[in-house]
JSON list of C-alpha atoms in Angstrom, two decimals:
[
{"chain": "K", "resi": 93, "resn": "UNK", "atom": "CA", "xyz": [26.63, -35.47, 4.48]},
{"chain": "K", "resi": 94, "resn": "UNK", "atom": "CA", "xyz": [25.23, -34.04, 7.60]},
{"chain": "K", "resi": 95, "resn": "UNK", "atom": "CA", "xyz": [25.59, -30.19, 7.92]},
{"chain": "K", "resi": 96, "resn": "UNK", "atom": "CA", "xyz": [26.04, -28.44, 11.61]},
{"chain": "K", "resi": 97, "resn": "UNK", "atom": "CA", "xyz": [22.72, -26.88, 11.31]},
{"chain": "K", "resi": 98, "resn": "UNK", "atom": "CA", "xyz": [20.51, -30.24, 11.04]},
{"chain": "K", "resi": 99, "resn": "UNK", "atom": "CA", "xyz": [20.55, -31.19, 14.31]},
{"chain": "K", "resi": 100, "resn": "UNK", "atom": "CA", "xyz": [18.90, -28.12, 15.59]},
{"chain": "K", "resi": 101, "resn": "UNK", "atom": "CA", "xyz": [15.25, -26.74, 15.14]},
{"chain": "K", "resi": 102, "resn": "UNK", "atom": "CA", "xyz": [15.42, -23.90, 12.69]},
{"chain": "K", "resi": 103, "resn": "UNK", "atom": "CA", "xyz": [14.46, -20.72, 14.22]},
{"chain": "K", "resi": 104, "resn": "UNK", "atom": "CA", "xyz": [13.24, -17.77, 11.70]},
{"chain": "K", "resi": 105, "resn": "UNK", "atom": "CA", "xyz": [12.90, -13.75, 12.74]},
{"chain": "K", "resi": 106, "resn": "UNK", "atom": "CA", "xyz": [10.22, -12.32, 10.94]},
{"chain": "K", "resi": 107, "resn": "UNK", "atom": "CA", "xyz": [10.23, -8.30, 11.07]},
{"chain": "K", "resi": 108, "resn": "UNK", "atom": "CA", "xyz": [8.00, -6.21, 10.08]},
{"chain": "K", "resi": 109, "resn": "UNK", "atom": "CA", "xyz": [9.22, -2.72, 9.34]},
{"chain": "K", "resi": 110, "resn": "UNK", "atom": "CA", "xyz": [6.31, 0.21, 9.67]},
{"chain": "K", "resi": 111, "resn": "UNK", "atom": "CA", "xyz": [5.98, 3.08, 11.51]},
{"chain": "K", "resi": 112, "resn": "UNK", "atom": "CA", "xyz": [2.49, 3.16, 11.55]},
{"chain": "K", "resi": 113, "resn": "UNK", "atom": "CA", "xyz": [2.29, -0.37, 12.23]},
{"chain": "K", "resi": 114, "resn": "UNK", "atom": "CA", "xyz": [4.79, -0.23, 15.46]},
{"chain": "K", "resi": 115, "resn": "UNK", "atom": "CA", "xyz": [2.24, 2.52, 16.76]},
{"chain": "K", "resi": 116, "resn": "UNK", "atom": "CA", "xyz": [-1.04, 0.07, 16.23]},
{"chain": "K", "resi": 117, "resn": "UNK", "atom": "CA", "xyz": [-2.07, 2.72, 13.73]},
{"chain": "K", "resi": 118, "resn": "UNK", "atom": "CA", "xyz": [-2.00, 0.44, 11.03]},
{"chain": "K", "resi": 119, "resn": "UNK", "atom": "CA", "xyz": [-2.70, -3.48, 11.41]},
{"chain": "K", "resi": 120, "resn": "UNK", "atom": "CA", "xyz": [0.22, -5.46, 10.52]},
{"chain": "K", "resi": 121, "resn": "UNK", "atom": "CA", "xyz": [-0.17, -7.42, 7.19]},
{"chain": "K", "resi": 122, "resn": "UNK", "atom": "CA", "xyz": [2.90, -7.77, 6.22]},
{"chain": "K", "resi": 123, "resn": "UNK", "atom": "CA", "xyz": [4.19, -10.53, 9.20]},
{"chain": "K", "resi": 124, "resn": "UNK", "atom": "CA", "xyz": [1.10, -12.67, 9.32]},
{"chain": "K", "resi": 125, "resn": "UNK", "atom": "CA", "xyz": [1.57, -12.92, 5.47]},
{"chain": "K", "resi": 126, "resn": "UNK", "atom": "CA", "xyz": [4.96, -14.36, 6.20]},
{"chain": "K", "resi": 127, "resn": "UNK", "atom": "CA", "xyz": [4.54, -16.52, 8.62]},
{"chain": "K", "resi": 128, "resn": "UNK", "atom": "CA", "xyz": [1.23, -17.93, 6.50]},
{"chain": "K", "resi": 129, "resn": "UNK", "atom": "CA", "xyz": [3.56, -18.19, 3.66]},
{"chain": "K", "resi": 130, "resn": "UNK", "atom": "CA", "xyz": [6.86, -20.02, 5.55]},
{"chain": "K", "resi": 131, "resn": "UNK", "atom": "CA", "xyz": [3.94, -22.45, 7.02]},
{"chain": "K", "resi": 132, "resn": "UNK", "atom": "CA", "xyz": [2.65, -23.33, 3.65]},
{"chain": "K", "resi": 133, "resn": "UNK", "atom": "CA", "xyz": [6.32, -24.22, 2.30]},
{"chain": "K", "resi": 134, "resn": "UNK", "atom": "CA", "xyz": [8.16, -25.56, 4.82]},
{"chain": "K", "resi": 135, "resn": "UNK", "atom": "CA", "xyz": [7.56, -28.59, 6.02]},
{"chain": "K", "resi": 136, "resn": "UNK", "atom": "CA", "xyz": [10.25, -29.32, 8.87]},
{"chain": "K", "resi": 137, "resn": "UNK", "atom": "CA", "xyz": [9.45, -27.52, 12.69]},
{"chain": "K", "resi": 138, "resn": "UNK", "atom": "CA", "xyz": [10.26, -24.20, 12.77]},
{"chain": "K", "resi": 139, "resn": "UNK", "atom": "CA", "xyz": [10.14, -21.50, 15.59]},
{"chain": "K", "resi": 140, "resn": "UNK", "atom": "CA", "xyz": [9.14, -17.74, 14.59]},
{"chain": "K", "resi": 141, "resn": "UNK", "atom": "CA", "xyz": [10.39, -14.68, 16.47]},
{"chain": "K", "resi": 142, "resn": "UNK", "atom": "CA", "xyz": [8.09, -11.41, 15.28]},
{"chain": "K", "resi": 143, "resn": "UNK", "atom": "CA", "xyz": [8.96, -7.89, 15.71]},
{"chain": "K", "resi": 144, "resn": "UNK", "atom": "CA", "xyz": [7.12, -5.10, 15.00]},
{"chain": "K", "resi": 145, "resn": "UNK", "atom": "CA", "xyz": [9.33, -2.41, 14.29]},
{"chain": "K", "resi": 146, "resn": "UNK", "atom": "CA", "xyz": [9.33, 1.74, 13.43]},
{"chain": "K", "resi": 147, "resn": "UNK", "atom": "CA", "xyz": [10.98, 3.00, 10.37]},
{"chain": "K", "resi": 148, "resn": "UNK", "atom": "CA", "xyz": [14.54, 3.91, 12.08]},
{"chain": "K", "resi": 149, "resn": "UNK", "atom": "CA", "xyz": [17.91, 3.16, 10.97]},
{"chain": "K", "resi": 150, "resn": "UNK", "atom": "CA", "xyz": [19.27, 2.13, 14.39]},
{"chain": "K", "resi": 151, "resn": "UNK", "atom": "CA", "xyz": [16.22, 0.28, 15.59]},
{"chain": "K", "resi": 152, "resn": "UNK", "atom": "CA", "xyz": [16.48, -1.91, 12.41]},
{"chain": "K", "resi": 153, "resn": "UNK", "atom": "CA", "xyz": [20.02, -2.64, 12.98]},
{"chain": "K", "resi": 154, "resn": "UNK", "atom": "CA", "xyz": [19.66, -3.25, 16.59]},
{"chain": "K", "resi": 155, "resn": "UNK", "atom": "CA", "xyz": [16.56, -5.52, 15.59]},
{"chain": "K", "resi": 156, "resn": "UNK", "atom": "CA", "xyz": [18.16, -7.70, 13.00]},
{"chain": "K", "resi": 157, "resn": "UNK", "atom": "CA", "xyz": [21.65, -7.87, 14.78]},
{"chain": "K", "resi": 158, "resn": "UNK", "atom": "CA", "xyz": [19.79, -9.31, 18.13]},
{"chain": "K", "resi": 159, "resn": "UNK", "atom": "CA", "xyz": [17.67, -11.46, 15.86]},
{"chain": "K", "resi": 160, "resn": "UNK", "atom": "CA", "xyz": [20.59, -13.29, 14.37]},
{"chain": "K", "resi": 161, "resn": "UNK", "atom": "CA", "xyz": [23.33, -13.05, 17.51]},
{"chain": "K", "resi": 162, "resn": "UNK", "atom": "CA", "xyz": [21.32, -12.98, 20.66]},
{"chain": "K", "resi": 163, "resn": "UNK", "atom": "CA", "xyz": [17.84, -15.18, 19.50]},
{"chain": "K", "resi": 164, "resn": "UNK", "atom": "CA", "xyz": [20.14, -17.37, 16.87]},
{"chain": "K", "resi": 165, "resn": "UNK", "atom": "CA", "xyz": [17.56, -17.19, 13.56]},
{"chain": "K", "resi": 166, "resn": "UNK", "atom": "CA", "xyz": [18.73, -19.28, 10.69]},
{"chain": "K", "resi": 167, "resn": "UNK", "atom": "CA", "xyz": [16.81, -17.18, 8.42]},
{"chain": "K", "resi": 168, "resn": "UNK", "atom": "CA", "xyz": [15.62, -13.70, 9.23]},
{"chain": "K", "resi": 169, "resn": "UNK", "atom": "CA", "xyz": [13.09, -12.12, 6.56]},
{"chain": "K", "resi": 170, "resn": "UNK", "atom": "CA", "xyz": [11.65, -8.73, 6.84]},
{"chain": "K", "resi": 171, "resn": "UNK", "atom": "CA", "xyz": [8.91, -6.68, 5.27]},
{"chain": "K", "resi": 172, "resn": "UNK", "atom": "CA", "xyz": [8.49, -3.01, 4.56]},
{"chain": "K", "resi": 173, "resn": "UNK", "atom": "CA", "xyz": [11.04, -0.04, 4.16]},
{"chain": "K", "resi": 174, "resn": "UNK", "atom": "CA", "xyz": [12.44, -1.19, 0.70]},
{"chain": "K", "resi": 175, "resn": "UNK", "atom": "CA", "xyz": [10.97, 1.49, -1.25]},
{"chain": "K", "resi": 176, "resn": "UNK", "atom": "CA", "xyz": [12.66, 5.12, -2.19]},
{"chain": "K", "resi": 177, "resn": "UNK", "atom": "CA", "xyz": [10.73, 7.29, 0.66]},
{"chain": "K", "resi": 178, "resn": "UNK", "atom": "CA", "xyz": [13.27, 8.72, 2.72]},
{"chain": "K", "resi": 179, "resn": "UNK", "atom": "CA", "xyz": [12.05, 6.82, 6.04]},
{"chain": "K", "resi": 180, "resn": "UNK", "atom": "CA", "xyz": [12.63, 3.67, 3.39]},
{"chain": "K", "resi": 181, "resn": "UNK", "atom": "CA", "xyz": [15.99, 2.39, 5.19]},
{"chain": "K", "resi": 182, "resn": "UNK", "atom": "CA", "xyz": [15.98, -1.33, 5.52]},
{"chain": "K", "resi": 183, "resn": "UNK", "atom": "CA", "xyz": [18.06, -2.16, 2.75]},
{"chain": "K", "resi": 184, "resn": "UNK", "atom": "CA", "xyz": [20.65, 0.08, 4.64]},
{"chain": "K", "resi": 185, "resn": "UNK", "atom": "CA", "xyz": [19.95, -1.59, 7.64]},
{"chain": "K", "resi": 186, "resn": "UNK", "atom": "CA", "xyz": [20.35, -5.14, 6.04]},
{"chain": "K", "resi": 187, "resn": "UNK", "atom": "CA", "xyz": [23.69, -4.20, 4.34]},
{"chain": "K", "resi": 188, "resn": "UNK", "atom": "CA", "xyz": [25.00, -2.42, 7.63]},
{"chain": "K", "resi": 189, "resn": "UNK", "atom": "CA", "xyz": [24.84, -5.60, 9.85]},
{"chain": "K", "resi": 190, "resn": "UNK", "atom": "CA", "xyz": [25.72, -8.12, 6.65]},
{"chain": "K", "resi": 191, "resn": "UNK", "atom": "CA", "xyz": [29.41, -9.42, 5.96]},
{"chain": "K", "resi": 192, "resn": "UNK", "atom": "CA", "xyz": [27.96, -10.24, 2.46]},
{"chain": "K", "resi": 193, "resn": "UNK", "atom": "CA", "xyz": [25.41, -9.61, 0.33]},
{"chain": "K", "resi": 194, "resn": "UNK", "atom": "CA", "xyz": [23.17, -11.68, -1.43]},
{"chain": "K", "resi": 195, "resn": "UNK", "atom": "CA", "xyz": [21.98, -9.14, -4.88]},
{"chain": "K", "resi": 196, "resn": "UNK", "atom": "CA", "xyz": [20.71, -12.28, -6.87]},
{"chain": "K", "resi": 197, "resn": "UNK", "atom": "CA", "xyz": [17.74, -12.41, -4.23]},
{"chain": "K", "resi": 198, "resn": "UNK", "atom": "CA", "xyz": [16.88, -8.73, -4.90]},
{"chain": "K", "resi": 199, "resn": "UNK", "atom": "CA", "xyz": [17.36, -8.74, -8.73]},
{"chain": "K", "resi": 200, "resn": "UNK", "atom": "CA", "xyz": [15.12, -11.73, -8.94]},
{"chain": "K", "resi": 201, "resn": "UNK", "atom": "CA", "xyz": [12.36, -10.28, -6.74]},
{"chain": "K", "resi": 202, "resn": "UNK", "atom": "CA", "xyz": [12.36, -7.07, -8.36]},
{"chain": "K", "resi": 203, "resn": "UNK", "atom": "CA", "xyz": [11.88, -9.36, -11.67]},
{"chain": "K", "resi": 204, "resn": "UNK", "atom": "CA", "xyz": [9.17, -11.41, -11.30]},
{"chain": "K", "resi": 205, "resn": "UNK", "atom": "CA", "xyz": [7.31, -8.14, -8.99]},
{"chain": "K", "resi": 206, "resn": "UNK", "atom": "CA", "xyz": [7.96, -6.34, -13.16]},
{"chain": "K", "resi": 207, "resn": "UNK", "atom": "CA", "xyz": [5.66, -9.13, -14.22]},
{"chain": "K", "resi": 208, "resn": "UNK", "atom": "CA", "xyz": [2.82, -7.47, -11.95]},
{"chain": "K", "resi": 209, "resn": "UNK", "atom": "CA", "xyz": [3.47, -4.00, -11.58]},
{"chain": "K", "resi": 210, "resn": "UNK", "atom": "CA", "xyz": [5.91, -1.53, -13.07]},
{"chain": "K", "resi": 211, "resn": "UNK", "atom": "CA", "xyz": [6.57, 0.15, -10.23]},
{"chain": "K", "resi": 212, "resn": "UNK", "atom": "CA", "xyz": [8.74, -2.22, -9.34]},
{"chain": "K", "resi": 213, "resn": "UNK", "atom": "CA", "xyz": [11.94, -1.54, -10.38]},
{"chain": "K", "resi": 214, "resn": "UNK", "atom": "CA", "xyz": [11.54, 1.73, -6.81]},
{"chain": "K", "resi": 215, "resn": "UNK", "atom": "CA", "xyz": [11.74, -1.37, -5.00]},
{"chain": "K", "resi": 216, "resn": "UNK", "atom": "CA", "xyz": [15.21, -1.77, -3.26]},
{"chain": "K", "resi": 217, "resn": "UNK", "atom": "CA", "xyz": [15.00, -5.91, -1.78]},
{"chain": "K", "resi": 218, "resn": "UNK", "atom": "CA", "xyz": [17.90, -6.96, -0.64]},
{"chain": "K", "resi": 219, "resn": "UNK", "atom": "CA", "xyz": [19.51, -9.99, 1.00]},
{"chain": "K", "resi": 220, "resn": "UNK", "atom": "CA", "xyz": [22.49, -10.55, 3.08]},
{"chain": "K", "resi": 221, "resn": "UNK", "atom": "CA", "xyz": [24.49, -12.78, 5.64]},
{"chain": "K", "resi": 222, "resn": "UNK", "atom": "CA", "xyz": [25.65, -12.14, 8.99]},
{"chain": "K", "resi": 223, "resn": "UNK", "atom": "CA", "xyz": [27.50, -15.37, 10.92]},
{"chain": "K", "resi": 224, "resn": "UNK", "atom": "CA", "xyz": [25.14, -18.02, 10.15]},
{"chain": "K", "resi": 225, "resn": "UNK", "atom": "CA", "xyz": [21.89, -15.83, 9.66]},
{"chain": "K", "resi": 226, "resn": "UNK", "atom": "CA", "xyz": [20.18, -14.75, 6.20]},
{"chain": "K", "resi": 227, "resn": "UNK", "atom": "CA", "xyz": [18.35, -11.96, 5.87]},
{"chain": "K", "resi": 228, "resn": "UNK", "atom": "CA", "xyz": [16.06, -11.54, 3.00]},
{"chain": "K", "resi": 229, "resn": "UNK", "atom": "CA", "xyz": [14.24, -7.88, 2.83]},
{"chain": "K", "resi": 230, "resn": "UNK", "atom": "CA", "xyz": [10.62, -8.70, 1.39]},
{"chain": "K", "resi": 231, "resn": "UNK", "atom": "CA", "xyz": [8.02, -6.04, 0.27]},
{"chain": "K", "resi": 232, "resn": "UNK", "atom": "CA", "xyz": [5.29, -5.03, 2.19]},
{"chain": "K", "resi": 233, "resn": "UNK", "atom": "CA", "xyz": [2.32, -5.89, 0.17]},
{"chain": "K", "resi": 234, "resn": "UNK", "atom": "CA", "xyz": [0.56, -9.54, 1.12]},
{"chain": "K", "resi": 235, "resn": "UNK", "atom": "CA", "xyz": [0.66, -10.86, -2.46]},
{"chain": "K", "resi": 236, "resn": "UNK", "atom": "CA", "xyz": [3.73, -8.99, -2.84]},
{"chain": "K", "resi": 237, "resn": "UNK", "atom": "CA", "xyz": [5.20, -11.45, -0.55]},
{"chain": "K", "resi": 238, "resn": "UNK", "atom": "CA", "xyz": [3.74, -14.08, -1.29]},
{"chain": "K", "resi": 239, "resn": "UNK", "atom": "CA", "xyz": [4.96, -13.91, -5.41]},
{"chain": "K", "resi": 240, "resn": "UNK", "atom": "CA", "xyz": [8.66, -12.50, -3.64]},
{"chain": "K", "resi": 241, "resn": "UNK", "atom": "CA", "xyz": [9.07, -15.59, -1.27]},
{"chain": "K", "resi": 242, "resn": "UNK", "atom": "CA", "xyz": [8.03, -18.19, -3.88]},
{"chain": "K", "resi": 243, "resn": "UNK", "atom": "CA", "xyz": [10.87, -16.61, -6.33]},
{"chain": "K", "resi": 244, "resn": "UNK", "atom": "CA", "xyz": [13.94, -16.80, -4.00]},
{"chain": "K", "resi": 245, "resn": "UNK", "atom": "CA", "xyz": [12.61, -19.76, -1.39]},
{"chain": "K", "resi": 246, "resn": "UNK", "atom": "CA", "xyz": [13.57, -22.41, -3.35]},
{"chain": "K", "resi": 247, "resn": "UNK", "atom": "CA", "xyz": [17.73, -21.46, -2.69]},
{"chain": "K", "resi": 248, "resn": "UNK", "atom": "CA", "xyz": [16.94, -20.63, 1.09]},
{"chain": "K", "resi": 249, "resn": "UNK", "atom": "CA", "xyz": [17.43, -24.14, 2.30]},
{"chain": "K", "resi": 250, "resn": "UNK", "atom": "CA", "xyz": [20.73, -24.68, 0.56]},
{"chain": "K", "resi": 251, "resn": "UNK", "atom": "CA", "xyz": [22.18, -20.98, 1.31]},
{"chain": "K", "resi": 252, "resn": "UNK", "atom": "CA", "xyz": [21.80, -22.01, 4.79]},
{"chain": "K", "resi": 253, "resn": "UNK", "atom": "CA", "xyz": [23.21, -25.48, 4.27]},
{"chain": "K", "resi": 254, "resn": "UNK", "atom": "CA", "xyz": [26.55, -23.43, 2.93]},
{"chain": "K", "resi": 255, "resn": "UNK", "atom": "CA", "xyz": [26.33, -20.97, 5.62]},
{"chain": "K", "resi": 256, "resn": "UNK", "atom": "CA", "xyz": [26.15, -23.22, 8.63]},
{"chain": "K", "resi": 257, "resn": "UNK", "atom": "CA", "xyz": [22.15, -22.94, 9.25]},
{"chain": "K", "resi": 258, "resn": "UNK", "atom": "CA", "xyz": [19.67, -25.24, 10.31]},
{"chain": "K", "resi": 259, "resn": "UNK", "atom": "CA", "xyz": [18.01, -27.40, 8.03]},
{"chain": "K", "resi": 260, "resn": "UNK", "atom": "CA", "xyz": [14.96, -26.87, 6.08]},
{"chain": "K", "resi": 261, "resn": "UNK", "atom": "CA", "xyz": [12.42, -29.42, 4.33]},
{"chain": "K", "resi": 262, "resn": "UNK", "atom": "CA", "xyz": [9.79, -28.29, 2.78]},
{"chain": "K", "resi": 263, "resn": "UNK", "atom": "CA", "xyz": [6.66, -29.26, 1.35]},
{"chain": "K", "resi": 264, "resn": "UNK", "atom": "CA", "xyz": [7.69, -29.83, -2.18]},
{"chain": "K", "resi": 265, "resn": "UNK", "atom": "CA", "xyz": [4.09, -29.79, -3.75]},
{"chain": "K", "resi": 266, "resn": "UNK", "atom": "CA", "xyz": [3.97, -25.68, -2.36]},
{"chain": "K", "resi": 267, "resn": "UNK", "atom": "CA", "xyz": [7.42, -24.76, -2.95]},
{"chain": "K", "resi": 268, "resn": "UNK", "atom": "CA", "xyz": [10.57, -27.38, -3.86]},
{"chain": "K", "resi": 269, "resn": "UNK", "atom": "CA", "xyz": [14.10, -26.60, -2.31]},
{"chain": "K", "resi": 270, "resn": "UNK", "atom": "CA", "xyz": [16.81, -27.06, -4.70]},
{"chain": "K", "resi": 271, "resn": "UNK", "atom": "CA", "xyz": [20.15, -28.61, -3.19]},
{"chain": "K", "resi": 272, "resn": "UNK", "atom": "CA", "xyz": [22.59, -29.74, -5.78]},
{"chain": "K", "resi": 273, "resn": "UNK", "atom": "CA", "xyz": [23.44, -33.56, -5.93]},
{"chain": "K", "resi": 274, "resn": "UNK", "atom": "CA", "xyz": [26.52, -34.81, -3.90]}
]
């Protein structure tokens, strides 16, 4: 079975969401972290698009809705603004521009983040889809991340099979997709 989304190179938006960061206050951890964590696992080509974002409600909508219609990102993952500070909006954000969400991505991050810290359970990750786009809200923290993204990556590749993405190998001895049998 061939899905509408392997033929095309898959094309991920990786947003960080900061305030201080947007202002070069603060050096940006949180995208490099992604994008050296999405390198290590998959293993098919893949083209990022970064943004470097303030915390603002509008700007993060604006942001993820040109990310998925205008720039066409399979998968769209974003860090910072998940926590319960009032500037902390990009779990609204995510839900505003969705047509579903995704809580199993967010209930399973916030689980295996309890097995580090207990502060975890202020975090608010979410995930969502708009058209043929999912957006998965990460923390900001580097290891953070990388613990989140090795939870929930291994459905990515066949939510985006169901959704119409691209396709996604990747590099089973980091990170193994699962895709049921047909």
């Amino acid at each position: 079975m061939t899905t509408p989304g392997r033929q095309r190179p898959l094309k991920i938006g990786i947003v960080t969401v900061s305030d201080r960061a947007s202002r070069g206050i603060y050096e940006d951890k949180g995208g490099p972290a992604i994008h050296a964590e999405l390198s290590a696992i998959i293993a098919s080509p893949w083209e990022p698009v970064a943004r470097v974002i303030p915390d603002d409600l509008e700007g993060i909508v604006a942001t993820l809705t040109e990310l998925a219609d205008a720039e066409g990102c399979d998968l769209i993952v974003t860090t910072g603004g998940t926590g319960p500070a009032p500037r902390d909006v990009t779990p609204e954000a995510t839900e505003r521009v969705c047509q579903k969400m995704m809580p199993g991505f967010g209930e399973l991050m916030r689980t295996v983040s309890l097995t580090v810290v207990p502060t975890a359970i202020l975090s608010r990750q979410t995930a969502g889809i708009r058209g043929t786009s999912l957006i998965v809200n990460l923390p900001g923290k580097p290891s953070a991340i990388h613990d989140c993204l090795m939870a929930v990556f291994p459905a990515i590749p066949y939510c985006l099979d169901l959704i119409g993405g691209a396709w996604i190998d990747t590099d089973a001895a980091v990170c193994k997709a699962f895709r049921p049998k047909s």
